[in-house]
């Protein structure tokens, strides 16, 4: 295969990994890179962009001084937020495709190749299912799959005319872009750790860009029950409250007018949404029909736990908006 044929078949992919979550001891860039090196996409066609603090960069330069990748570019950016770290790639990445993940995430086989295939077919951005896993629970464990559906399943929708699965949102740790499309739009970093991926998806759709779903574009996010209940979903309570006021197309905006009832009504609505969401999510993962239906009691139980935490996060936002904003944008 000639060099030009190689570039056509395997375009250079710049994988952008921020060190923000590594600083919180949620995972390591080393594990993320190890996963990337053992996938079905040629490592010499993968450029790794590592963005973090000066101390992290000093460590990465030594740690990844000799790799099989097309290149590893550690870039120091002190004192900036999570989405600003991701946006830096537009100035230093050389790939035709940008793939975004986090330092507490390990991509599965097919993550890059399936996303690149959709980009070749004309997609501006590609999303896929994000899973959970840790040393105790494998990502294919039913508890982990249900927990992932409740947290991340909103990115998978359904075309009502064809009943086919479609991309209905995006996550910043599992999204692949045509590089030119990302350079045009980028993440809005004005909201710290929150809201920006959802707002970028809305911007792409309003601009008639194509956001595709690739079920094989799977990642495994590090997991603990403490983080899932008390940090992630508490932050989502703030984020939903904020998005309901920022996004003109956010569904059921009337709930924001119910004042003290808003968090409780949101809990009830989200639990109801989690049931069909699990159906779509499990379908994307090719779960058997029997396991999908037998899992519904688990879905309802975990949903009530997660959405209760969101409700408390939303009440905390109502009680002290500025304090909750500072916590959520840096959580």
PDB file of C-alpha atoms in Angstrom:
ATOM      1  CA  UNK A   1       0.000   0.000   0.000  1.00  0.00           C
ATOM      2  CA  UNK A   2       1.436   3.377  -1.024  1.00  0.00           C
ATOM      3  CA  UNK A   3       1.683   6.351   1.353  1.00  0.00           C
ATOM      4  CA  UNK A   4      -1.222   8.104  -0.408  1.00  0.00           C
ATOM      5  CA  UNK A   5      -3.339   4.940  -0.246  1.00  0.00           C
ATOM      6  CA  UNK A   6      -2.451   4.627   3.434  1.00  0.00           C
ATOM      7  CA  UNK A   7      -3.591   8.211   4.077  1.00  0.00           C
ATOM      8  CA  UNK A   8      -6.877   7.516   2.302  1.00  0.00           C
ATOM      9  CA  UNK A   9      -7.512   4.195   4.036  1.00  0.00           C
ATOM     10  CA  UNK A  10      -6.160   5.287   7.425  1.00  0.00           C
ATOM     11  CA  UNK A  11      -6.213   9.086   7.795  1.00  0.00           C
ATOM     12  CA  UNK A  12      -4.155  10.507  10.645  1.00  0.00           C
ATOM     13  CA  UNK A  13      -6.333  10.670  13.746  1.00  0.00           C
ATOM     14  CA  UNK A  14      -5.425  13.126  16.498  1.00  0.00           C
ATOM     15  CA  UNK A  15      -6.632  11.620  19.782  1.00  0.00           C
ATOM     16  CA  UNK A  16      -7.069  14.407  22.324  1.00  0.00           C
ATOM     17  CA  UNK A  17      -6.667  13.377  25.975  1.00  0.00           C
ATOM     18  CA  UNK A  18      -6.920  15.929  28.749  1.00  0.00           C
ATOM     19  CA  UNK A  19      -5.167  15.343  32.077  1.00  0.00           C
ATOM     20  CA  UNK A  20      -7.946  16.958  34.125  1.00  0.00           C
ATOM     21  CA  UNK A  21      -9.434  13.685  35.355  1.00  0.00           C
ATOM     22  CA  UNK A  22      -6.004  12.198  36.003  1.00  0.00           C
ATOM     23  CA  UNK A  23      -5.427  14.999  38.519  1.00  0.00           C
ATOM     24  CA  UNK A  24      -8.593  13.843  40.319  1.00  0.00           C
ATOM     25  CA  UNK A  25      -7.172  10.273  40.530  1.00  0.00           C
ATOM     26  CA  UNK A  26     -10.016   8.941  38.369  1.00  0.00           C
ATOM     27  CA  UNK A  27      -7.677   7.269  35.871  1.00  0.00           C
ATOM     28  CA  UNK A  28      -4.395   7.693  33.994  1.00  0.00           C
ATOM     29  CA  UNK A  29      -3.388   8.768  30.517  1.00  0.00           C
ATOM     30  CA  UNK A  30      -1.008   5.785  30.514  1.00  0.00           C
ATOM     31  CA  UNK A  31      -3.936   3.339  30.598  1.00  0.00           C
ATOM     32  CA  UNK A  32      -5.746   5.274  27.872  1.00  0.00           C
ATOM     33  CA  UNK A  33      -2.696   5.169  25.593  1.00  0.00           C
ATOM     34  CA  UNK A  34      -2.171   1.464  26.286  1.00  0.00           C
ATOM     35  CA  UNK A  35      -5.738   0.831  25.121  1.00  0.00           C
ATOM     36  CA  UNK A  36      -5.224   2.920  21.983  1.00  0.00           C
ATOM     37  CA  UNK A  37      -2.078   0.979  21.056  1.00  0.00           C
ATOM     38  CA  UNK A  38      -3.928  -2.343  21.041  1.00  0.00           C
ATOM     39  CA  UNK A  39      -6.828  -1.533  18.759  1.00  0.00           C
ATOM     40  CA  UNK A  40      -7.603  -2.295  15.118  1.00  0.00           C
ATOM     41  CA  UNK A  41      -6.374   1.077  13.823  1.00  0.00           C
ATOM     42  CA  UNK A  42      -2.658   1.414  12.936  1.00  0.00           C
ATOM     43  CA  UNK A  43      -0.792   3.061  15.806  1.00  0.00           C
ATOM     44  CA  UNK A  44       1.462   4.867  13.318  1.00  0.00           C
ATOM     45  CA  UNK A  45      -1.653   6.680  12.075  1.00  0.00           C
ATOM     46  CA  UNK A  46      -2.612   7.900  15.561  1.00  0.00           C
ATOM     47  CA  UNK A  47      -1.315  11.219  16.863  1.00  0.00           C
ATOM     48  CA  UNK A  48      -1.816  11.598  20.618  1.00  0.00           C
ATOM     49  CA  UNK A  49      -2.389  15.094  22.030  1.00  0.00           C
ATOM     50  CA  UNK A  50      -1.898  15.149  25.810  1.00  0.00           C
ATOM     51  CA  UNK A  51      -2.976  18.404  27.436  1.00  0.00           C
ATOM     52  CA  UNK A  52      -2.438  19.056  31.128  1.00  0.00           C
ATOM     53  CA  UNK A  53      -0.432  20.906  33.748  1.00  0.00           C
ATOM     54  CA  UNK A  54       3.282  21.586  33.454  1.00  0.00           C
ATOM     55  CA  UNK A  55       3.993  18.865  36.015  1.00  0.00           C
ATOM     56  CA  UNK A  56       1.918  16.360  34.039  1.00  0.00           C
ATOM     57  CA  UNK A  57       3.681  17.301  30.815  1.00  0.00           C
ATOM     58  CA  UNK A  58       7.120  16.786  32.392  1.00  0.00           C
ATOM     59  CA  UNK A  59       6.029  13.279  33.423  1.00  0.00           C
ATOM     60  CA  UNK A  60       4.445  12.486  30.045  1.00  0.00           C
ATOM     61  CA  UNK A  61       7.548  13.562  28.108  1.00  0.00           C
ATOM     62  CA  UNK A  62       9.548  10.914  29.944  1.00  0.00           C
ATOM     63  CA  UNK A  63       6.784   8.331  30.064  1.00  0.00           C
ATOM     64  CA  UNK A  64       5.973   8.475  26.351  1.00  0.00           C
ATOM     65  CA  UNK A  65       9.343   9.388  24.852  1.00  0.00           C
ATOM     66  CA  UNK A  66       9.411   6.192  22.794  1.00  0.00           C
ATOM     67  CA  UNK A  67       6.083   4.990  21.401  1.00  0.00           C
ATOM     68  CA  UNK A  68       4.732   3.335  18.286  1.00  0.00           C
ATOM     69  CA  UNK A  69       2.297   6.185  17.625  1.00  0.00           C
ATOM     70  CA  UNK A  70       2.557   8.659  14.746  1.00  0.00           C
ATOM     71  CA  UNK A  71       3.435  11.152  17.442  1.00  0.00           C
ATOM     72  CA  UNK A  72       2.786  12.045  21.080  1.00  0.00           C
ATOM     73  CA  UNK A  73       2.501  15.764  21.786  1.00  0.00           C
ATOM     74  CA  UNK A  74       2.333  16.745  25.465  1.00  0.00           C
ATOM     75  CA  UNK A  75       1.164  20.337  25.820  1.00  0.00           C
ATOM     76  CA  UNK A  76       1.270  22.337  29.053  1.00  0.00           C
ATOM     77  CA  UNK A  77      -1.770  24.468  29.858  1.00  0.00           C
ATOM     78  CA  UNK A  78      -1.959  25.484  33.500  1.00  0.00           C
ATOM     79  CA  UNK A  79      -5.025  26.946  35.167  1.00  0.00           C
ATOM     80  CA  UNK A  80      -7.610  26.394  32.429  1.00  0.00           C
ATOM     81  CA  UNK A  81     -10.814  24.371  32.532  1.00  0.00           C
ATOM     82  CA  UNK A  82     -11.742  20.978  31.121  1.00  0.00           C
ATOM     83  CA  UNK A  83     -13.202  22.155  27.803  1.00  0.00           C
ATOM     84  CA  UNK A  84     -10.449  24.709  27.218  1.00  0.00           C
ATOM     85  CA  UNK A  85      -7.988  21.803  27.463  1.00  0.00           C
ATOM     86  CA  UNK A  86      -9.843  20.014  24.687  1.00  0.00           C
ATOM     87  CA  UNK A  87     -10.064  23.043  22.411  1.00  0.00           C
ATOM     88  CA  UNK A  88      -6.274  23.487  22.442  1.00  0.00           C
ATOM     89  CA  UNK A  89      -6.021  20.712  19.859  1.00  0.00           C
ATOM     90  CA  UNK A  90      -7.058  23.083  17.061  1.00  0.00           C
ATOM     91  CA  UNK A  91      -3.680  24.808  17.361  1.00  0.00           C
ATOM     92  CA  UNK A  92      -1.398  21.768  17.705  1.00  0.00           C
ATOM     93  CA  UNK A  93      -3.123  18.738  16.149  1.00  0.00           C
ATOM     94  CA  UNK A  94      -2.263  17.745  12.586  1.00  0.00           C
ATOM     95  CA  UNK A  95      -4.782  14.944  12.009  1.00  0.00           C
ATOM     96  CA  UNK A  96      -7.623  14.938   9.498  1.00  0.00           C
ATOM     97  CA  UNK A  97      -9.814  13.511  12.257  1.00  0.00           C
ATOM     98  CA  UNK A  98     -10.044  14.555  15.926  1.00  0.00           C
ATOM     99  CA  UNK A  99     -11.035  11.902  18.491  1.00  0.00           C
ATOM    100  CA  UNK A 100     -11.822  13.089  22.012  1.00  0.00           C
ATOM    101  CA  UNK A 101     -11.542  10.973  25.126  1.00  0.00           C
ATOM    102  CA  UNK A 102     -10.451  11.444  28.753  1.00  0.00           C
ATOM    103  CA  UNK A 103      -7.667  10.269  31.019  1.00  0.00           C
ATOM    104  CA  UNK A 104     -10.124   8.080  32.968  1.00  0.00           C
ATOM    105  CA  UNK A 105     -11.452   6.337  29.848  1.00  0.00           C
ATOM    106  CA  UNK A 106     -10.216   3.317  27.866  1.00  0.00           C
ATOM    107  CA  UNK A 107     -11.430   2.945  24.279  1.00  0.00           C
ATOM    108  CA  UNK A 108     -12.580  -0.462  23.078  1.00  0.00           C
ATOM    109  CA  UNK A 109     -11.548  -2.206  19.883  1.00  0.00           C
ATOM    110  CA  UNK A 110     -13.136  -0.468  16.927  1.00  0.00           C
ATOM    111  CA  UNK A 111     -13.395   2.911  18.646  1.00  0.00           C
ATOM    112  CA  UNK A 112     -11.322   4.820  16.112  1.00  0.00           C
ATOM    113  CA  UNK A 113     -11.934   2.669  13.032  1.00  0.00           C
ATOM    114  CA  UNK A 114     -15.735   2.752  13.347  1.00  0.00           C
ATOM    115  CA  UNK A 115     -15.743   6.522  13.877  1.00  0.00           C
ATOM    116  CA  UNK A 116     -13.377   7.142  10.963  1.00  0.00           C
ATOM    117  CA  UNK A 117     -15.613   5.055   8.709  1.00  0.00           C
ATOM    118  CA  UNK A 118     -18.573   7.342   9.492  1.00  0.00           C
ATOM    119  CA  UNK A 119     -16.415  10.426   8.871  1.00  0.00           C
ATOM    120  CA  UNK A 120     -15.461   9.007   5.463  1.00  0.00           C
ATOM    121  CA  UNK A 121     -19.169   8.612   4.733  1.00  0.00           C
ATOM    122  CA  UNK A 122     -19.717  12.322   5.330  1.00  0.00           C
ATOM    123  CA  UNK A 123     -20.372  12.709   9.073  1.00  0.00           C
ATOM    124  CA  UNK A 124     -19.142  15.874  10.783  1.00  0.00           C
ATOM    125  CA  UNK A 125     -19.166  14.150  14.163  1.00  0.00           C
ATOM    126  CA  UNK A 126     -19.687  10.604  15.419  1.00  0.00           C
ATOM    127  CA  UNK A 127     -20.868   9.411  18.822  1.00  0.00           C
ATOM    128  CA  UNK A 128     -21.102   5.943  20.335  1.00  0.00           C
ATOM    129  CA  UNK A 129     -22.084   4.117  23.532  1.00  0.00           C
ATOM    130  CA  UNK A 130     -20.073   4.886  26.661  1.00  0.00           C
ATOM    131  CA  UNK A 131     -19.838   2.115  29.244  1.00  0.00           C
ATOM    132  CA  UNK A 132     -18.675   1.804  32.833  1.00  0.00           C
ATOM    133  CA  UNK A 133     -16.234  -0.665  34.325  1.00  0.00           C
ATOM    134  CA  UNK A 134     -13.732  -1.210  37.121  1.00  0.00           C
ATOM    135  CA  UNK A 135     -11.672  -3.998  38.695  1.00  0.00           C
ATOM    136  CA  UNK A 136     -14.765  -5.531  40.280  1.00  0.00           C
ATOM    137  CA  UNK A 137     -17.353  -5.123  37.526  1.00  0.00           C
ATOM    138  CA  UNK A 138     -16.710  -5.808  33.834  1.00  0.00           C
ATOM    139  CA  UNK A 139     -18.219  -3.334  31.378  1.00  0.00           C
ATOM    140  CA  UNK A 140     -20.607  -6.034  30.116  1.00  0.00           C
ATOM    141  CA  UNK A 141     -21.989  -6.696  33.591  1.00  0.00           C
ATOM    142  CA  UNK A 142     -25.704  -5.842  33.683  1.00  0.00           C
ATOM    143  CA  UNK A 143     -25.285  -3.395  36.596  1.00  0.00           C
ATOM    144  CA  UNK A 144     -22.583  -1.517  34.694  1.00  0.00           C
ATOM    145  CA  UNK A 145     -24.599  -1.443  31.485  1.00  0.00           C
ATOM    146  CA  UNK A 146     -27.699  -0.140  33.242  1.00  0.00           C
ATOM    147  CA  UNK A 147     -25.647   2.466  35.156  1.00  0.00           C
ATOM    148  CA  UNK A 148     -24.117   3.562  31.836  1.00  0.00           C
ATOM    149  CA  UNK A 149     -27.530   3.758  30.195  1.00  0.00           C
ATOM    150  CA  UNK A 150     -28.817   6.047  32.942  1.00  0.00           C
ATOM    151  CA  UNK A 151     -25.726   8.284  32.820  1.00  0.00           C
ATOM    152  CA  UNK A 152     -24.793   8.245  29.138  1.00  0.00           C
ATOM    153  CA  UNK A 153     -27.725   6.716  27.253  1.00  0.00           C
ATOM    154  CA  UNK A 154     -29.163  10.078  26.222  1.00  0.00           C
ATOM    155  CA  UNK A 155     -26.764  10.142  23.253  1.00  0.00           C
ATOM    156  CA  UNK A 156     -28.758   7.358  21.564  1.00  0.00           C
ATOM    157  CA  UNK A 157     -32.130   8.274  20.099  1.00  0.00           C
ATOM    158  CA  UNK A 158     -34.535   6.697  17.661  1.00  0.00           C
ATOM    159  CA  UNK A 159     -35.872   7.773  14.301  1.00  0.00           C
ATOM    160  CA  UNK A 160     -39.646   7.512  14.760  1.00  0.00           C
ATOM    161  CA  UNK A 161     -40.221   6.971  11.041  1.00  0.00           C
ATOM    162  CA  UNK A 162     -37.765   4.104  10.587  1.00  0.00           C
ATOM    163  CA  UNK A 163     -37.324   2.872  14.189  1.00  0.00           C
ATOM    164  CA  UNK A 164     -33.568   2.987  13.601  1.00  0.00           C
ATOM    165  CA  UNK A 165     -31.137   4.215  16.243  1.00  0.00           C
ATOM    166  CA  UNK A 166     -29.623   7.673  15.750  1.00  0.00           C
ATOM    167  CA  UNK A 167     -27.296  10.065  17.557  1.00  0.00           C
ATOM    168  CA  UNK A 168     -29.351  12.331  19.818  1.00  0.00           C
ATOM    169  CA  UNK A 169     -26.540  14.074  21.733  1.00  0.00           C
ATOM    170  CA  UNK A 170     -22.834  13.777  22.453  1.00  0.00           C
ATOM    171  CA  UNK A 171     -20.335  13.204  25.254  1.00  0.00           C
ATOM    172  CA  UNK A 172     -16.971  14.923  25.375  1.00  0.00           C
ATOM    173  CA  UNK A 173     -15.112  11.698  26.281  1.00  0.00           C
ATOM    174  CA  UNK A 174     -16.447   9.707  23.313  1.00  0.00           C
ATOM    175  CA  UNK A 175     -16.840  11.793  20.189  1.00  0.00           C
ATOM    176  CA  UNK A 176     -14.948  11.809  16.883  1.00  0.00           C
ATOM    177  CA  UNK A 177     -14.940  14.819  14.539  1.00  0.00           C
ATOM    178  CA  UNK A 178     -13.979  15.721  11.044  1.00  0.00           C
ATOM    179  CA  UNK A 179     -11.131  18.063  11.998  1.00  0.00           C
ATOM    180  CA  UNK A 180     -12.391  20.947   9.826  1.00  0.00           C
ATOM    181  CA  UNK A 181     -15.850  20.715  11.402  1.00  0.00           C
ATOM    182  CA  UNK A 182     -14.448  20.869  14.925  1.00  0.00           C
ATOM    183  CA  UNK A 183     -12.200  23.804  14.078  1.00  0.00           C
ATOM    184  CA  UNK A 184     -15.286  25.677  12.902  1.00  0.00           C
ATOM    185  CA  UNK A 185     -17.402  25.080  16.014  1.00  0.00           C
ATOM    186  CA  UNK A 186     -15.424  23.806  19.075  1.00  0.00           C
ATOM    187  CA  UNK A 187     -16.584  23.459  22.681  1.00  0.00           C
ATOM    188  CA  UNK A 188     -17.964  26.507  24.474  1.00  0.00           C
ATOM    189  CA  UNK A 189     -15.655  26.748  27.482  1.00  0.00           C
ATOM    190  CA  UNK A 190     -17.673  29.433  29.280  1.00  0.00           C
ATOM    191  CA  UNK A 191     -19.389  26.898  31.553  1.00  0.00           C
ATOM    192  CA  UNK A 192     -16.368  25.184  33.089  1.00  0.00           C
ATOM    193  CA  UNK A 193     -16.898  21.441  33.395  1.00  0.00           C
ATOM    194  CA  UNK A 194     -20.583  21.566  32.417  1.00  0.00           C
ATOM    195  CA  UNK A 195     -23.011  21.901  29.508  1.00  0.00           C
ATOM    196  CA  UNK A 196     -20.596  22.373  26.602  1.00  0.00           C
ATOM    197  CA  UNK A 197     -20.924  18.983  24.873  1.00  0.00           C
ATOM    198  CA  UNK A 198     -24.712  19.258  24.797  1.00  0.00           C
ATOM    199  CA  UNK A 199     -24.560  22.839  23.531  1.00  0.00           C
ATOM    200  CA  UNK A 200     -22.073  21.852  20.800  1.00  0.00           C
ATOM    201  CA  UNK A 201     -24.387  19.077  19.625  1.00  0.00           C
ATOM    202  CA  UNK A 202     -27.254  21.581  19.409  1.00  0.00           C
ATOM    203  CA  UNK A 203     -25.062  23.992  17.442  1.00  0.00           C
ATOM    204  CA  UNK A 204     -24.083  21.286  14.963  1.00  0.00           C
ATOM    205  CA  UNK A 205     -27.702  20.270  14.400  1.00  0.00           C
ATOM    206  CA  UNK A 206     -28.822  23.882  13.939  1.00  0.00           C
ATOM    207  CA  UNK A 207     -26.018  24.314  11.390  1.00  0.00           C
ATOM    208  CA  UNK A 208     -27.276  21.269   9.440  1.00  0.00           C
ATOM    209  CA  UNK A 209     -24.165  19.274  10.256  1.00  0.00           C
ATOM    210  CA  UNK A 210     -24.374  15.490  10.291  1.00  0.00           C
ATOM    211  CA  UNK A 211     -23.916  13.790  13.661  1.00  0.00           C
ATOM    212  CA  UNK A 212     -23.806  10.024  13.213  1.00  0.00           C
ATOM    213  CA  UNK A 213     -24.165   7.124  15.632  1.00  0.00           C
ATOM    214  CA  UNK A 214     -21.663   4.260  15.563  1.00  0.00           C
ATOM    215  CA  UNK A 215     -22.581   1.444  18.016  1.00  0.00           C
ATOM    216  CA  UNK A 216     -19.030   0.047  17.787  1.00  0.00           C
ATOM    217  CA  UNK A 217     -17.499   3.340  18.903  1.00  0.00           C
ATOM    218  CA  UNK A 218     -17.396   2.233  22.539  1.00  0.00           C
ATOM    219  CA  UNK A 219     -15.413   3.482  25.511  1.00  0.00           C
ATOM    220  CA  UNK A 220     -15.179   2.275  29.105  1.00  0.00           C
ATOM    221  CA  UNK A 221     -15.230   5.022  31.729  1.00  0.00           C
ATOM    222  CA  UNK A 222     -13.790   4.369  35.192  1.00  0.00           C
ATOM    223  CA  UNK A 223     -16.480   3.785  37.785  1.00  0.00           C
ATOM    224  CA  UNK A 224     -17.252   3.921  41.488  1.00  0.00           C
ATOM    225  CA  UNK A 225     -20.686   4.021  43.080  1.00  0.00           C
ATOM    226  CA  UNK A 226     -19.642   6.983  45.217  1.00  0.00           C
ATOM    227  CA  UNK A 227     -18.651   9.006  42.142  1.00  0.00           C
ATOM    228  CA  UNK A 228     -21.696   7.902  40.116  1.00  0.00           C
ATOM    229  CA  UNK A 229     -24.220   8.802  42.833  1.00  0.00           C
ATOM    230  CA  UNK A 230     -22.744  11.702  44.755  1.00  0.00           C
ATOM    231  CA  UNK A 231     -20.613  13.515  42.188  1.00  0.00           C
ATOM    232  CA  UNK A 232     -21.702  12.797  38.637  1.00  0.00           C
ATOM    233  CA  UNK A 233     -25.470  12.844  39.130  1.00  0.00           C
ATOM    234  CA  UNK A 234     -25.352  15.672  41.625  1.00  0.00           C
ATOM    235  CA  UNK A 235     -23.540  17.701  38.955  1.00  0.00           C
ATOM    236  CA  UNK A 236     -26.116  16.664  36.359  1.00  0.00           C
ATOM    237  CA  UNK A 237     -28.808  18.156  38.602  1.00  0.00           C
ATOM    238  CA  UNK A 238     -27.077  21.520  38.235  1.00  0.00           C
ATOM    239  CA  UNK A 239     -26.426  20.969  34.531  1.00  0.00           C
ATOM    240  CA  UNK A 240     -30.056  20.155  33.702  1.00  0.00           C
ATOM    241  CA  UNK A 241     -31.167  23.235  35.637  1.00  0.00           C
ATOM    242  CA  UNK A 242     -28.703  25.344  33.633  1.00  0.00           C
ATOM    243  CA  UNK A 243     -29.446  23.824  30.218  1.00  0.00           C
ATOM    244  CA  UNK A 244     -33.174  24.304  30.722  1.00  0.00           C
ATOM    245  CA  UNK A 245     -32.458  28.022  30.783  1.00  0.00           C
ATOM    246  CA  UNK A 246     -29.688  28.162  28.163  1.00  0.00           C
ATOM    247  CA  UNK A 247     -31.094  25.916  25.438  1.00  0.00           C
ATOM    248  CA  UNK A 248     -34.157  27.247  23.638  1.00  0.00           C
ATOM    249  CA  UNK A 249     -35.008  23.775  22.345  1.00  0.00           C
ATOM    250  CA  UNK A 250     -34.660  21.969  25.676  1.00  0.00           C
ATOM    251  CA  UNK A 251     -37.720  19.711  26.163  1.00  0.00           C
ATOM    252  CA  UNK A 252     -40.398  20.566  28.726  1.00  0.00           C
ATOM    253  CA  UNK A 253     -39.026  24.011  29.526  1.00  0.00           C
ATOM    254  CA  UNK A 254     -42.288  24.739  31.343  1.00  0.00           C
ATOM    255  CA  UNK A 255     -40.899  22.768  34.295  1.00  0.00           C
ATOM    256  CA  UNK A 256     -38.601  25.721  35.062  1.00  0.00           C
ATOM    257  CA  UNK A 257     -41.703  27.763  35.942  1.00  0.00           C
ATOM    258  CA  UNK A 258     -42.720  25.366  38.742  1.00  0.00           C
ATOM    259  CA  UNK A 259     -40.033  26.773  41.064  1.00  0.00           C
ATOM    260  CA  UNK A 260     -39.654  24.497  44.126  1.00  0.00           C
ATOM    261  CA  UNK A 261     -41.391  21.645  42.315  1.00  0.00           C
ATOM    262  CA  UNK A 262     -38.889  21.688  39.445  1.00  0.00           C
ATOM    263  CA  UNK A 263     -36.385  19.209  40.982  1.00  0.00           C
ATOM    264  CA  UNK A 264     -39.123  16.753  41.991  1.00  0.00           C
ATOM    265  CA  UNK A 265     -40.865  16.915  38.612  1.00  0.00           C
ATOM    266  CA  UNK A 266     -37.497  16.461  36.899  1.00  0.00           C
ATOM    267  CA  UNK A 267     -36.854  13.321  38.958  1.00  0.00           C
ATOM    268  CA  UNK A 268     -40.190  11.824  37.926  1.00  0.00           C
ATOM    269  CA  UNK A 269     -39.724  12.734  34.264  1.00  0.00           C
ATOM    270  CA  UNK A 270     -36.172  11.360  34.091  1.00  0.00           C
ATOM    271  CA  UNK A 271     -37.121   8.036  35.706  1.00  0.00           C
ATOM    272  CA  UNK A 272     -39.802   7.638  33.049  1.00  0.00           C
ATOM    273  CA  UNK A 273     -37.271   8.502  30.329  1.00  0.00           C
ATOM    274  CA  UNK A 274     -34.750   5.959  31.625  1.00  0.00           C
ATOM    275  CA  UNK A 275     -36.996   3.018  30.697  1.00  0.00           C
ATOM    276  CA  UNK A 276     -37.119   3.589  26.908  1.00  0.00           C
ATOM    277  CA  UNK A 277     -33.549   4.877  27.108  1.00  0.00           C
ATOM    278  CA  UNK A 278     -32.417   1.467  28.376  1.00  0.00           C
ATOM    279  CA  UNK A 279     -34.319  -0.180  25.535  1.00  0.00           C
ATOM    280  CA  UNK A 280     -32.407   1.889  22.958  1.00  0.00           C
ATOM    281  CA  UNK A 281     -29.051   1.612  24.726  1.00  0.00           C
ATOM    282  CA  UNK A 282     -29.263  -2.159  25.155  1.00  0.00           C
ATOM    283  CA  UNK A 283     -30.389  -2.510  21.539  1.00  0.00           C
ATOM    284  CA  UNK A 284     -27.281  -0.616  20.406  1.00  0.00           C
ATOM    285  CA  UNK A 285     -25.169  -3.049  22.422  1.00  0.00           C
ATOM    286  CA  UNK A 286     -26.957  -6.080  20.946  1.00  0.00           C
ATOM    287  CA  UNK A 287     -28.310  -7.243  24.281  1.00  0.00           C
ATOM    288  CA  UNK A 288     -30.597 -10.249  24.016  1.00  0.00           C
ATOM    289  CA  UNK A 289     -34.323  -9.537  24.172  1.00  0.00           C
ATOM    290  CA  UNK A 290     -34.649 -11.622  27.362  1.00  0.00           C
ATOM    291  CA  UNK A 291     -31.830  -9.856  29.216  1.00  0.00           C
ATOM    292  CA  UNK A 292     -33.157  -6.472  28.164  1.00  0.00           C
ATOM    293  CA  UNK A 293     -36.562  -7.190  29.695  1.00  0.00           C
ATOM    294  CA  UNK A 294     -35.278  -8.960  32.793  1.00  0.00           C
ATOM    295  CA  UNK A 295     -33.139  -5.894  33.522  1.00  0.00           C
ATOM    296  CA  UNK A 296     -36.034  -3.451  33.877  1.00  0.00           C
ATOM    297  CA  UNK A 297     -36.301  -3.789  37.705  1.00  0.00           C
ATOM    298  CA  UNK A 298     -32.590  -2.925  37.888  1.00  0.00           C
ATOM    299  CA  UNK A 299     -33.183   0.050  35.579  1.00  0.00           C
ATOM    300  CA  UNK A 300     -35.959   1.449  37.778  1.00  0.00           C
ATOM    301  CA  UNK A 301     -34.002   0.894  41.015  1.00  0.00           C
ATOM    302  CA  UNK A 302     -30.792   2.530  39.809  1.00  0.00           C
ATOM    303  CA  UNK A 303     -32.731   5.294  38.094  1.00  0.00           C
ATOM    304  CA  UNK A 304     -34.451   6.262  41.333  1.00  0.00           C
ATOM    305  CA  UNK A 305     -31.072   6.422  43.092  1.00  0.00           C
ATOM    306  CA  UNK A 306     -29.424   8.483  40.346  1.00  0.00           C
ATOM    307  CA  UNK A 307     -32.314  10.852  39.783  1.00  0.00           C
ATOM    308  CA  UNK A 308     -32.706  11.438  43.538  1.00  0.00           C
ATOM    309  CA  UNK A 309     -29.110  12.642  43.592  1.00  0.00           C
ATOM    310  CA  UNK A 310     -29.873  14.913  40.633  1.00  0.00           C
ATOM    311  CA  UNK A 311     -32.897  16.254  42.498  1.00  0.00           C
ATOM    312  CA  UNK A 312     -30.723  17.107  45.510  1.00  0.00           C
ATOM    313  CA  UNK A 313     -28.187  18.785  43.212  1.00  0.00           C
ATOM    314  CA  UNK A 314     -30.960  20.863  41.685  1.00  0.00           C
ATOM    315  CA  UNK A 315     -32.311  21.859  45.096  1.00  0.00           C
ATOM    316  CA  UNK A 316     -28.761  22.860  46.088  1.00  0.00           C
ATOM    317  CA  UNK A 317     -28.678  25.026  42.960  1.00  0.00           C
ATOM    318  CA  UNK A 318     -31.953  26.690  43.904  1.00  0.00           C
ATOM    319  CA  UNK A 319     -30.697  27.294  47.454  1.00  0.00           C
ATOM    320  CA  UNK A 320     -27.272  28.694  46.545  1.00  0.00           C
ATOM    321  CA  UNK A 321     -26.766  29.111  42.771  1.00  0.00           C
ATOM    322  CA  UNK A 322     -23.276  30.622  42.927  1.00  0.00           C
ATOM    323  CA  UNK A 323     -21.864  28.041  45.327  1.00  0.00           C
ATOM    324  CA  UNK A 324     -23.286  25.199  43.257  1.00  0.00           C
ATOM    325  CA  UNK A 325     -22.002  26.746  40.028  1.00  0.00           C
ATOM    326  CA  UNK A 326     -18.463  26.926  41.399  1.00  0.00           C
ATOM    327  CA  UNK A 327     -18.616  23.311  42.556  1.00  0.00           C
ATOM    328  CA  UNK A 328     -20.197  21.935  39.378  1.00  0.00           C
ATOM    329  CA  UNK A 329     -17.924  23.767  36.941  1.00  0.00           C
ATOM    330  CA  UNK A 330     -14.868  22.355  38.692  1.00  0.00           C
ATOM    331  CA  UNK A 331     -16.140  18.901  39.715  1.00  0.00           C
TER     332      UNK A 331
END
